[in-house]
């Protein structure tokens, strides 16, 4: 049976709860059930965006779609990025080249941090010190220690800290989780996830400039963990979510296998995350083959969910008939066909090719939805429950994966993480 959703410009609550209401969702996605109020008058939460590169500009475009947030200021020290962002926002929007000047100028309620990973903690903590709420891109920070400092900083100041894991707001994923919690695919024992691309990830640098480490920060260890923090953190969050738990350890192998251009981060990673009772997440990411793209396979004893593709597949598709029973029906119906008497005793166990069942697609944008959720959190002064925990553990998992590959040893899940 196909289950589709139609989403219009309704409230954040309506759009998310359409998918998430049901068995087990209160525990798995508590933020989806937080009551939302319509904005009073024409007031919107005023956001100052720090970082207006490609990702920052994409966030600005999503913020402009929301019903409860507005871009009140933009900031970037790199003029070409700032000029492109200025073209997206209303005329007269305050513009800065230094984030501290933006914080000192006031006029905003919260900050959006879309800067290179190694700057996340500094920019977030500066904003919190200025009495502002913070929405920060994933991964949280370059080190586990800095991830914890961001949480401590927000909690000690009673401010909202939200991290950009948009799948937590995607109604297709929420419906997938609802059906998994209802037991439709049985006991989940493995998650397979991959994010494969075929491009070098290197951005052009103006001739004669020394901006390589500024514009290509993803390629250098001091600034990024590469594939682990820029891509894997999304899917590790999904794995933890569906596993309803945290890894016990991680092992892996990483290499610069293809793009030998002076980069310091791996262009090919393969990892195994162990969970309680022997369950596993198997993850791979590479930058020279895009055949399998971005996908997650949630594998249970009764079926498989592929939320990125919006499909659910059962191990025994409805209406399937065992071979002997099918042959008996053919004989009874007078249908003729060859019956093999001898030959191969083994046949390849090929992937299931049934079309599966739709998990629902609709007219929504999960990045916009997460900003509407953030707007409501800022308005109430209370973080959406459970979100920060998911983000923190996903960032920790990605950084532990980097450690496992670097040391070529299995790394245990830390016992001293900040409780969230």
mmCIF file of C-alpha atoms in Angstrom:
data_model
loop_
_atom_site.group_PDB
_atom_site.id
_atom_site.type_symbol
_atom_site.label_atom_id
_atom_site.label_comp_id
_atom_site.label_asym_id
_atom_site.label_seq_id
_atom_site.Cartn_x
_atom_site.Cartn_y
_atom_site.Cartn_z
ATOM 1 C CA UNK A 1 0.000 0.000 0.000
ATOM 2 C CA UNK A 2 1.346 3.419 -0.900
ATOM 3 C CA UNK A 3 1.376 6.007 1.846
ATOM 4 C CA UNK A 4 1.915 9.520 0.574
ATOM 5 C CA UNK A 5 1.806 12.845 2.333
ATOM 6 C CA UNK A 6 0.811 16.221 1.001
ATOM 7 C CA UNK A 7 2.321 19.200 2.802
ATOM 8 C CA UNK A 8 1.390 22.802 2.191
ATOM 9 C CA UNK A 9 2.493 25.929 4.049
ATOM 10 C CA UNK A 10 1.088 24.724 7.342
ATOM 11 C CA UNK A 11 2.701 25.030 10.736
ATOM 12 C CA UNK A 12 5.839 23.180 11.682
ATOM 13 C CA UNK A 13 3.796 21.053 14.079
ATOM 14 C CA UNK A 14 1.237 20.038 11.461
ATOM 15 C CA UNK A 15 3.812 19.109 8.848
ATOM 16 C CA UNK A 16 6.055 17.077 11.124
ATOM 17 C CA UNK A 17 3.337 15.376 13.146
ATOM 18 C CA UNK A 18 1.573 14.230 9.983
ATOM 19 C CA UNK A 19 4.448 11.787 9.622
ATOM 20 C CA UNK A 20 5.570 11.243 13.187
ATOM 21 C CA UNK A 21 2.426 10.562 15.207
ATOM 22 C CA UNK A 22 2.200 6.928 16.205
ATOM 23 C CA UNK A 23 3.827 3.985 17.928
ATOM 24 C CA UNK A 24 7.079 4.720 19.726
ATOM 25 C CA UNK A 25 7.547 8.207 18.348
ATOM 26 C CA UNK A 26 7.303 10.071 21.655
ATOM 27 C CA UNK A 27 10.515 8.413 22.784
ATOM 28 C CA UNK A 28 12.294 8.325 19.421
ATOM 29 C CA UNK A 29 11.511 11.863 18.230
ATOM 30 C CA UNK A 30 10.226 13.863 21.223
ATOM 31 C CA UNK A 31 10.857 17.190 19.455
ATOM 32 C CA UNK A 32 8.160 16.313 16.905
ATOM 33 C CA UNK A 33 5.466 16.523 19.566
ATOM 34 C CA UNK A 34 6.294 19.914 21.037
ATOM 35 C CA UNK A 35 3.285 22.204 20.775
ATOM 36 C CA UNK A 36 3.818 25.146 18.470
ATOM 37 C CA UNK A 37 2.082 28.476 18.745
ATOM 38 C CA UNK A 38 1.360 30.844 15.902
ATOM 39 C CA UNK A 39 3.632 33.925 15.951
ATOM 40 C CA UNK A 40 2.200 36.844 17.853
ATOM 41 C CA UNK A 41 1.619 39.702 15.450
ATOM 42 C CA UNK A 42 4.225 39.928 12.719
ATOM 43 C CA UNK A 43 7.178 39.222 15.023
ATOM 44 C CA UNK A 44 9.752 36.820 13.706
ATOM 45 C CA UNK A 45 12.874 35.464 15.336
ATOM 46 C CA UNK A 46 15.751 37.625 14.060
ATOM 47 C CA UNK A 47 18.730 35.561 12.947
ATOM 48 C CA UNK A 48 22.287 36.666 12.279
ATOM 49 C CA UNK A 49 24.085 34.322 9.857
ATOM 50 C CA UNK A 50 27.840 33.877 10.343
ATOM 51 C CA UNK A 51 29.345 32.313 7.227
ATOM 52 C CA UNK A 52 27.856 32.950 3.787
ATOM 53 C CA UNK A 53 29.629 30.364 1.642
ATOM 54 C CA UNK A 54 27.660 27.815 -0.366
ATOM 55 C CA UNK A 55 26.109 26.199 2.694
ATOM 56 C CA UNK A 56 25.439 29.465 4.469
ATOM 57 C CA UNK A 57 23.612 30.843 1.427
ATOM 58 C CA UNK A 58 21.546 27.662 1.149
ATOM 59 C CA UNK A 59 20.527 28.105 4.787
ATOM 60 C CA UNK A 60 19.594 31.741 4.167
ATOM 61 C CA UNK A 61 17.306 30.666 1.332
ATOM 62 C CA UNK A 62 15.588 28.166 3.630
ATOM 63 C CA UNK A 63 15.243 30.657 6.470
ATOM 64 C CA UNK A 64 13.503 33.050 4.080
ATOM 65 C CA UNK A 65 10.827 30.393 3.459
ATOM 66 C CA UNK A 66 9.894 30.031 7.114
ATOM 67 C CA UNK A 67 6.874 31.548 8.777
ATOM 68 C CA UNK A 68 8.616 32.482 12.038
ATOM 69 C CA UNK A 69 12.242 33.450 11.270
ATOM 70 C CA UNK A 70 13.949 36.310 9.422
ATOM 71 C CA UNK A 71 17.526 37.044 8.382
ATOM 72 C CA UNK A 72 18.407 40.253 10.229
ATOM 73 C CA UNK A 73 22.187 40.267 9.675
ATOM 74 C CA UNK A 74 24.861 38.471 7.666
ATOM 75 C CA UNK A 75 28.585 38.153 8.307
ATOM 76 C CA UNK A 76 31.580 36.847 6.372
ATOM 77 C CA UNK A 77 35.187 38.093 6.074
ATOM 78 C CA UNK A 78 35.400 36.911 2.458
ATOM 79 C CA UNK A 79 33.901 39.615 0.231
ATOM 80 C CA UNK A 80 32.796 37.403 -2.718
ATOM 81 C CA UNK A 81 30.714 35.238 -0.375
ATOM 82 C CA UNK A 82 29.249 38.224 1.404
ATOM 83 C CA UNK A 83 28.283 39.876 -1.880
ATOM 84 C CA UNK A 84 26.433 36.750 -3.023
ATOM 85 C CA UNK A 85 24.558 36.572 0.270
ATOM 86 C CA UNK A 86 23.657 40.253 0.134
ATOM 87 C CA UNK A 87 21.809 39.568 -3.122
ATOM 88 C CA UNK A 88 19.559 37.050 -1.322
ATOM 89 C CA UNK A 89 18.406 39.117 1.647
ATOM 90 C CA UNK A 90 16.189 42.190 1.813
ATOM 91 C CA UNK A 91 17.815 45.529 1.079
ATOM 92 C CA UNK A 92 19.121 47.139 4.217
ATOM 93 C CA UNK A 93 19.981 43.874 5.982
ATOM 94 C CA UNK A 94 22.903 44.576 8.313
ATOM 95 C CA UNK A 95 26.205 43.315 6.889
ATOM 96 C CA UNK A 96 29.423 42.574 8.778
ATOM 97 C CA UNK A 97 32.892 41.206 8.100
ATOM 98 C CA UNK A 98 33.617 40.393 11.760
ATOM 99 C CA UNK A 99 31.268 38.257 13.839
ATOM 100 C CA UNK A 100 32.065 40.099 17.065
ATOM 101 C CA UNK A 101 30.933 43.367 15.483
ATOM 102 C CA UNK A 102 27.655 41.688 14.557
ATOM 103 C CA UNK A 103 27.203 40.413 18.116
ATOM 104 C CA UNK A 104 28.006 43.829 19.588
ATOM 105 C CA UNK A 105 25.555 45.578 17.261
ATOM 106 C CA UNK A 106 22.637 43.667 18.761
ATOM 107 C CA UNK A 107 19.392 43.633 16.783
ATOM 108 C CA UNK A 108 19.295 39.819 16.597
ATOM 109 C CA UNK A 109 17.794 37.076 18.768
ATOM 110 C CA UNK A 110 19.949 34.158 17.646
ATOM 111 C CA UNK A 111 22.936 33.264 15.521
ATOM 112 C CA UNK A 112 23.285 30.754 12.680
ATOM 113 C CA UNK A 113 26.840 29.369 12.464
ATOM 114 C CA UNK A 114 27.768 28.131 8.986
ATOM 115 C CA UNK A 115 31.533 28.578 9.145
ATOM 116 C CA UNK A 116 34.337 25.998 8.728
ATOM 117 C CA UNK A 117 34.185 23.208 11.304
ATOM 118 C CA UNK A 118 37.175 24.350 13.362
ATOM 119 C CA UNK A 119 35.408 27.702 13.997
ATOM 120 C CA UNK A 120 32.069 26.275 15.153
ATOM 121 C CA UNK A 121 32.919 26.168 18.859
ATOM 122 C CA UNK A 122 34.450 29.670 18.950
ATOM 123 C CA UNK A 123 31.582 31.305 17.065
ATOM 124 C CA UNK A 124 28.929 29.439 19.043
ATOM 125 C CA UNK A 125 30.467 30.242 22.415
ATOM 126 C CA UNK A 126 30.940 33.904 21.481
ATOM 127 C CA UNK A 127 27.254 34.099 20.560
ATOM 128 C CA UNK A 128 26.195 32.375 23.772
ATOM 129 C CA UNK A 129 28.370 34.797 25.761
ATOM 130 C CA UNK A 130 26.504 37.619 24.022
ATOM 131 C CA UNK A 131 23.218 36.205 25.345
ATOM 132 C CA UNK A 132 22.065 34.741 22.028
ATOM 133 C CA UNK A 133 20.645 31.377 21.063
ATOM 134 C CA UNK A 134 22.626 29.336 18.534
ATOM 135 C CA UNK A 135 21.826 27.179 15.521
ATOM 136 C CA UNK A 136 25.051 25.546 14.284
ATOM 137 C CA UNK A 137 25.776 23.425 11.237
ATOM 138 C CA UNK A 138 26.801 19.833 11.771
ATOM 139 C CA UNK A 139 29.225 18.425 12.738
ATOM 140 C CA UNK A 140 29.239 20.235 16.062
ATOM 141 C CA UNK A 141 32.978 20.915 16.380
ATOM 142 C CA UNK A 142 36.426 19.659 15.402
ATOM 143 C CA UNK A 143 37.041 17.883 18.722
ATOM 144 C CA UNK A 144 34.904 15.938 21.176
ATOM 145 C CA UNK A 145 36.050 18.323 23.912
ATOM 146 C CA UNK A 146 34.747 21.339 21.969
ATOM 147 C CA UNK A 147 31.432 19.570 21.314
ATOM 148 C CA UNK A 148 31.029 19.198 25.061
ATOM 149 C CA UNK A 149 32.049 22.812 25.680
ATOM 150 C CA UNK A 150 29.292 24.013 23.367
ATOM 151 C CA UNK A 151 26.681 22.036 25.288
ATOM 152 C CA UNK A 152 27.997 23.213 28.659
ATOM 153 C CA UNK A 153 28.045 26.795 27.388
ATOM 154 C CA UNK A 154 24.445 26.666 26.220
ATOM 155 C CA UNK A 155 23.108 24.935 29.336
ATOM 156 C CA UNK A 156 24.958 27.242 31.737
ATOM 157 C CA UNK A 157 23.457 30.271 29.989
ATOM 158 C CA UNK A 158 19.977 28.747 29.551
ATOM 159 C CA UNK A 159 20.159 29.235 25.803
ATOM 160 C CA UNK A 160 19.005 27.032 22.946
ATOM 161 C CA UNK A 161 21.728 25.203 21.006
ATOM 162 C CA UNK A 162 20.460 23.325 17.959
ATOM 163 C CA UNK A 163 22.612 21.462 15.430
ATOM 164 C CA UNK A 164 21.738 21.094 11.746
ATOM 165 C CA UNK A 165 20.637 17.479 11.365
ATOM 166 C CA UNK A 166 17.752 17.997 8.961
ATOM 167 C CA UNK A 167 16.815 14.316 8.654
ATOM 168 C CA UNK A 168 15.406 14.619 12.164
ATOM 169 C CA UNK A 169 12.726 16.853 10.615
ATOM 170 C CA UNK A 170 12.189 14.955 7.368
ATOM 171 C CA UNK A 171 8.655 13.493 7.351
ATOM 172 C CA UNK A 172 9.783 10.566 5.180
ATOM 173 C CA UNK A 173 12.412 9.612 7.771
ATOM 174 C CA UNK A 174 9.965 10.160 10.602
ATOM 175 C CA UNK A 175 7.440 7.886 8.933
ATOM 176 C CA UNK A 176 10.187 5.303 8.377
ATOM 177 C CA UNK A 177 11.082 5.440 12.049
ATOM 178 C CA UNK A 178 7.434 5.149 13.060
ATOM 179 C CA UNK A 179 7.026 1.982 11.002
ATOM 180 C CA UNK A 180 10.277 0.530 12.313
ATOM 181 C CA UNK A 181 9.169 1.217 15.898
ATOM 182 C CA UNK A 182 5.872 -0.501 15.127
ATOM 183 C CA UNK A 183 7.839 -3.661 14.324
ATOM 184 C CA UNK A 184 7.135 -3.795 10.599
ATOM 185 C CA UNK A 185 10.678 -4.843 9.673
ATOM 186 C CA UNK A 186 11.276 -6.945 12.786
ATOM 187 C CA UNK A 187 14.392 -6.735 14.930
ATOM 188 C CA UNK A 188 16.946 -4.331 13.463
ATOM 189 C CA UNK A 189 20.431 -5.836 13.591
ATOM 190 C CA UNK A 190 22.326 -3.926 10.911
ATOM 191 C CA UNK A 191 22.410 -0.539 9.259
ATOM 192 C CA UNK A 192 24.359 -0.134 6.046
ATOM 193 C CA UNK A 193 25.049 3.432 4.999
ATOM 194 C CA UNK A 194 27.134 5.028 2.279
ATOM 195 C CA UNK A 195 27.740 8.422 0.754
ATOM 196 C CA UNK A 196 29.622 8.118 -2.521
ATOM 197 C CA UNK A 197 30.534 11.013 -4.794
ATOM 198 C CA UNK A 198 32.720 11.428 -7.861
ATOM 199 C CA UNK A 199 34.415 14.782 -7.525
ATOM 200 C CA UNK A 200 37.549 15.981 -5.836
ATOM 201 C CA UNK A 201 35.839 18.341 -3.366
ATOM 202 C CA UNK A 202 38.427 21.005 -4.167
ATOM 203 C CA UNK A 203 37.201 24.554 -4.829
ATOM 204 C CA UNK A 204 38.925 27.023 -7.158
ATOM 205 C CA UNK A 205 41.189 29.561 -5.490
ATOM 206 C CA UNK A 206 41.751 33.065 -6.929
ATOM 207 C CA UNK A 207 45.099 33.150 -8.794
ATOM 208 C CA UNK A 208 47.957 34.500 -6.745
ATOM 209 C CA UNK A 209 46.031 34.273 -3.451
ATOM 210 C CA UNK A 210 46.887 32.285 -0.340
ATOM 211 C CA UNK A 211 43.269 31.296 0.317
ATOM 212 C CA UNK A 212 43.541 27.564 -0.290
ATOM 213 C CA UNK A 213 43.172 26.590 3.369
ATOM 214 C CA UNK A 214 40.339 29.088 3.763
ATOM 215 C CA UNK A 215 38.274 27.950 0.766
ATOM 216 C CA UNK A 216 39.318 24.286 0.836
ATOM 217 C CA UNK A 217 39.211 23.876 4.600
ATOM 218 C CA UNK A 218 37.446 20.490 4.263
ATOM 219 C CA UNK A 219 40.677 18.997 2.885
ATOM 220 C CA UNK A 220 42.933 19.826 5.848
ATOM 221 C CA UNK A 221 43.132 18.015 9.184
ATOM 222 C CA UNK A 222 43.377 21.087 11.375
ATOM 223 C CA UNK A 223 40.030 22.297 10.050
ATOM 224 C CA UNK A 224 37.987 19.172 9.257
ATOM 225 C CA UNK A 225 37.797 15.391 9.468
ATOM 226 C CA UNK A 226 36.749 15.345 5.820
ATOM 227 C CA UNK A 227 34.208 12.697 4.901
ATOM 228 C CA UNK A 228 33.571 11.826 8.540
ATOM 229 C CA UNK A 229 32.424 15.242 9.749
ATOM 230 C CA UNK A 230 31.067 16.638 6.487
ATOM 231 C CA UNK A 231 29.031 13.591 5.397
ATOM 232 C CA UNK A 232 29.152 10.605 7.768
ATOM 233 C CA UNK A 233 27.811 12.504 10.756
ATOM 234 C CA UNK A 234 24.385 12.727 9.050
ATOM 235 C CA UNK A 235 24.134 8.991 8.551
ATOM 236 C CA UNK A 236 25.626 8.027 11.896
ATOM 237 C CA UNK A 237 22.823 10.042 13.467
ATOM 238 C CA UNK A 238 20.312 8.042 11.427
ATOM 239 C CA UNK A 239 21.960 4.764 12.463
ATOM 240 C CA UNK A 240 21.910 5.646 16.178
ATOM 241 C CA UNK A 241 18.293 6.753 15.803
ATOM 242 C CA UNK A 242 17.058 3.528 14.260
ATOM 243 C CA UNK A 243 19.278 1.359 16.468
ATOM 244 C CA UNK A 244 17.815 3.226 19.454
ATOM 245 C CA UNK A 245 21.229 3.163 21.070
ATOM 246 C CA UNK A 246 24.870 4.145 20.871
ATOM 247 C CA UNK A 247 27.894 2.276 19.534
ATOM 248 C CA UNK A 248 30.096 0.373 21.947
ATOM 249 C CA UNK A 249 33.168 0.676 19.713
ATOM 250 C CA UNK A 250 34.284 1.523 16.188
ATOM 251 C CA UNK A 251 36.984 0.174 13.897
ATOM 252 C CA UNK A 252 37.883 1.292 10.411
ATOM 253 C CA UNK A 253 40.294 1.981 7.620
ATOM 254 C CA UNK A 254 40.851 5.226 5.744
ATOM 255 C CA UNK A 255 43.085 6.193 2.850
ATOM 256 C CA UNK A 256 43.859 8.800 0.250
ATOM 257 C CA UNK A 257 43.251 6.345 -2.565
ATOM 258 C CA UNK A 258 42.493 8.544 -5.563
ATOM 259 C CA UNK A 259 42.832 12.312 -5.108
ATOM 260 C CA UNK A 260 46.563 12.595 -4.435
ATOM 261 C CA UNK A 261 46.621 16.386 -4.628
ATOM 262 C CA UNK A 262 48.092 17.422 -1.310
ATOM 263 C CA UNK A 263 44.945 16.981 0.764
ATOM 264 C CA UNK A 264 45.310 15.656 4.301
ATOM 265 C CA UNK A 265 41.908 14.028 4.865
ATOM 266 C CA UNK A 266 40.913 10.609 3.568
ATOM 267 C CA UNK A 267 39.047 10.332 0.264
ATOM 268 C CA UNK A 268 37.975 6.751 1.009
ATOM 269 C CA UNK A 269 36.698 5.480 4.380
ATOM 270 C CA UNK A 270 35.204 2.186 5.565
ATOM 271 C CA UNK A 271 34.072 1.637 9.151
ATOM 272 C CA UNK A 272 32.190 -0.773 11.387
ATOM 273 C CA UNK A 273 30.346 0.484 14.475
ATOM 274 C CA UNK A 274 29.416 -2.202 17.009
ATOM 275 C CA UNK A 275 26.276 -1.827 19.109
ATOM 276 C CA UNK A 276 24.860 -3.739 22.039
ATOM 277 C CA UNK A 277 23.997 -7.407 21.319
ATOM 278 C CA UNK A 278 26.287 -7.574 18.293
ATOM 279 C CA UNK A 279 24.323 -5.205 16.060
ATOM 280 C CA UNK A 280 26.352 -3.209 13.584
ATOM 281 C CA UNK A 281 26.451 -0.138 11.383
ATOM 282 C CA UNK A 282 28.641 -0.540 8.314
ATOM 283 C CA UNK A 283 29.640 2.750 6.723
ATOM 284 C CA UNK A 284 31.576 3.720 3.613
ATOM 285 C CA UNK A 285 32.240 6.964 1.796
ATOM 286 C CA UNK A 286 34.439 7.800 -1.179
ATOM 287 C CA UNK A 287 35.040 10.561 -3.681
ATOM 288 C CA UNK A 288 35.705 8.802 -6.986
ATOM 289 C CA UNK A 289 32.574 6.764 -7.738
ATOM 290 C CA UNK A 290 28.980 7.946 -7.417
ATOM 291 C CA UNK A 291 27.162 4.778 -8.504
ATOM 292 C CA UNK A 292 25.522 4.160 -5.123
ATOM 293 C CA UNK A 293 25.318 7.783 -4.006
ATOM 294 C CA UNK A 294 23.802 8.528 -0.608
ATOM 295 C CA UNK A 295 21.735 5.823 1.040
ATOM 296 C CA UNK A 296 20.913 4.044 4.277
ATOM 297 C CA UNK A 297 19.608 0.497 4.533
ATOM 298 C CA UNK A 298 17.885 -0.288 7.840
ATOM 299 C CA UNK A 299 17.897 -4.087 7.946
ATOM 300 C CA UNK A 300 15.544 -6.068 10.160
ATOM 301 C CA UNK A 301 14.495 -9.696 10.402
ATOM 302 C CA UNK A 302 11.284 -9.031 8.466
ATOM 303 C CA UNK A 303 12.296 -6.316 6.038
ATOM 304 C CA UNK A 304 14.455 -3.365 5.060
ATOM 305 C CA UNK A 305 13.826 0.376 5.102
ATOM 306 C CA UNK A 306 15.706 2.701 2.768
ATOM 307 C CA UNK A 307 14.615 6.137 4.017
ATOM 308 C CA UNK A 308 16.803 8.151 1.639
ATOM 309 C CA UNK A 309 14.967 6.455 -1.252
ATOM 310 C CA UNK A 310 11.626 6.561 0.559
ATOM 311 C CA UNK A 311 10.970 2.803 0.334
ATOM 312 C CA UNK A 312 10.242 -0.133 2.636
ATOM 313 C CA UNK A 313 10.805 -3.730 1.479
ATOM 314 C CA UNK A 314 9.530 -6.893 3.149
ATOM 315 C CA UNK A 315 11.608 -10.082 3.243
ATOM 316 C CA UNK A 316 8.662 -12.111 1.922
ATOM 317 C CA UNK A 317 6.725 -9.810 -0.412
ATOM 318 C CA UNK A 318 2.929 -10.157 -0.138
ATOM 319 C CA UNK A 319 1.642 -12.673 -2.670
ATOM 320 C CA UNK A 320 4.945 -14.475 -3.231
ATOM 321 C CA UNK A 321 4.580 -18.235 -3.786
ATOM 322 C CA UNK A 322 7.238 -20.902 -3.037
ATOM 323 C CA UNK A 323 8.638 -22.597 -6.126
ATOM 324 C CA UNK A 324 6.977 -26.032 -5.606
ATOM 325 C CA UNK A 325 3.601 -24.493 -4.883
ATOM 326 C CA UNK A 326 3.960 -22.330 -7.981
ATOM 327 C CA UNK A 327 4.769 -25.417 -10.093
ATOM 328 C CA UNK A 328 1.682 -27.206 -8.718
ATOM 329 C CA UNK A 329 -0.498 -24.242 -9.638
ATOM 330 C CA UNK A 330 1.033 -24.200 -13.139
ATOM 331 C CA UNK A 331 0.257 -27.914 -13.629
ATOM 332 C CA UNK A 332 -3.306 -27.481 -12.387
ATOM 333 C CA UNK A 333 -3.785 -24.542 -14.748
ATOM 334 C CA UNK A 334 -2.336 -26.421 -17.714
ATOM 335 C CA UNK A 335 0.645 -24.098 -18.062
ATOM 336 C CA UNK A 336 3.710 -25.829 -19.492
ATOM 337 C CA UNK A 337 7.352 -25.108 -18.901
ATOM 338 C CA UNK A 338 10.739 -26.754 -18.563
ATOM 339 C CA UNK A 339 11.413 -28.562 -15.298
ATOM 340 C CA UNK A 340 15.146 -28.798 -14.487
ATOM 341 C CA UNK A 341 16.185 -32.319 -13.485
ATOM 342 C CA UNK A 342 19.936 -31.779 -13.188
ATOM 343 C CA UNK A 343 22.317 -28.855 -13.363
ATOM 344 C CA UNK A 344 23.648 -26.204 -11.063
ATOM 345 C CA UNK A 345 23.033 -26.769 -7.359
ATOM 346 C CA UNK A 346 23.647 -23.138 -6.433
ATOM 347 C CA UNK A 347 22.277 -19.923 -7.813
ATOM 348 C CA UNK A 348 23.397 -16.384 -6.928
ATOM 349 C CA UNK A 349 21.397 -14.869 -4.085
ATOM 350 C CA UNK A 350 20.648 -11.642 -5.904
ATOM 351 C CA UNK A 351 19.144 -8.533 -4.284
ATOM 352 C CA UNK A 352 15.382 -8.380 -3.853
ATOM 353 C CA UNK A 353 13.974 -6.492 -6.819
ATOM 354 C CA UNK A 354 10.392 -5.946 -5.655
ATOM 355 C CA UNK A 355 9.348 -2.269 -5.820
ATOM 356 C CA UNK A 356 8.574 -2.134 -2.109
ATOM 357 C CA UNK A 357 6.198 0.307 -0.474
ATOM 358 C CA UNK A 358 6.432 4.099 -0.475
ATOM 359 C CA UNK A 359 7.297 5.835 2.775
ATOM 360 C CA UNK A 360 5.750 9.031 1.439
ATOM 361 C CA UNK A 361 6.984 12.099 -0.346
ATOM 362 C CA UNK A 362 5.543 15.564 -0.087
ATOM 363 C CA UNK A 363 6.041 19.244 -0.720
ATOM 364 C CA UNK A 364 8.273 20.058 2.201
ATOM 365 C CA UNK A 365 11.849 21.033 2.855
ATOM 366 C CA UNK A 366 13.342 19.517 5.965
ATOM 367 C CA UNK A 367 15.962 22.275 6.257
ATOM 368 C CA UNK A 368 13.197 24.855 6.372
ATOM 369 C CA UNK A 369 11.310 22.733 8.910
ATOM 370 C CA UNK A 370 14.295 22.585 11.245
ATOM 371 C CA UNK A 371 14.511 26.383 11.222
ATOM 372 C CA UNK A 372 10.820 26.650 12.008
ATOM 373 C CA UNK A 373 11.481 24.301 14.920
ATOM 374 C CA UNK A 374 14.422 26.427 16.005
ATOM 375 C CA UNK A 375 12.279 29.543 15.793
ATOM 376 C CA UNK A 376 9.738 27.997 18.138
ATOM 377 C CA UNK A 377 12.505 26.911 20.524
ATOM 378 C CA UNK A 378 13.936 30.440 20.616
ATOM 379 C CA UNK A 379 10.471 31.885 21.120
ATOM 380 C CA UNK A 380 9.829 29.610 24.109
ATOM 381 C CA UNK A 381 13.399 29.708 25.413
ATOM 382 C CA UNK A 382 13.447 25.906 25.549
ATOM 383 C CA UNK A 383 15.371 23.581 23.245
ATOM 384 C CA UNK A 384 13.373 20.970 21.367
ATOM 385 C CA UNK A 385 13.797 17.843 23.509
ATOM 386 C CA UNK A 386 16.156 15.142 22.298
ATOM 387 C CA UNK A 387 17.674 17.028 19.348
ATOM 388 C CA UNK A 388 20.953 18.009 20.965
ATOM 389 C CA UNK A 389 21.519 14.477 22.230
ATOM 390 C CA UNK A 390 21.188 13.091 18.708
ATOM 391 C CA UNK A 391 23.585 15.688 17.283
ATOM 392 C CA UNK A 392 26.186 15.317 20.046
ATOM 393 C CA UNK A 393 26.372 11.561 19.730
ATOM 394 C CA UNK A 394 26.542 11.718 15.930
ATOM 395 C CA UNK A 395 29.474 14.136 16.107
ATOM 396 C CA UNK A 396 31.231 11.974 18.694
ATOM 397 C CA UNK A 397 30.718 8.898 16.513
ATOM 398 C CA UNK A 398 32.197 10.641 13.475
ATOM 399 C CA UNK A 399 35.277 11.824 15.389
ATOM 400 C CA UNK A 400 35.799 8.405 16.972
ATOM 401 C CA UNK A 401 35.687 6.929 13.485
ATOM 402 C CA UNK A 402 38.517 9.257 12.471
ATOM 403 C CA UNK A 403 40.530 8.125 15.510
ATOM 404 C CA UNK A 404 39.941 4.461 14.692
ATOM 405 C CA UNK A 405 41.198 4.923 11.135
ATOM 406 C CA UNK A 406 44.207 6.975 12.209
ATOM 407 C CA UNK A 407 45.310 4.511 14.904
ATOM 408 C CA UNK A 408 44.187 1.349 13.080
ATOM 409 C CA UNK A 409 42.700 0.209 16.379
ATOM 410 C CA UNK A 410 39.203 -0.390 17.703
ATOM 411 C CA UNK A 411 38.121 2.676 19.713
ATOM 412 C CA UNK A 412 35.657 2.235 22.596
ATOM 413 C CA UNK A 413 32.752 4.604 23.119
ATOM 414 C CA UNK A 414 33.812 7.218 25.716
ATOM 415 C CA UNK A 415 32.479 6.786 29.240
ATOM 416 C CA UNK A 416 32.965 10.449 30.192
ATOM 417 C CA UNK A 417 30.676 12.228 27.728
ATOM 418 C CA UNK A 418 28.543 15.116 28.961
ATOM 419 C CA UNK A 419 25.015 13.863 29.774
ATOM 420 C CA UNK A 420 22.419 15.348 27.404
#
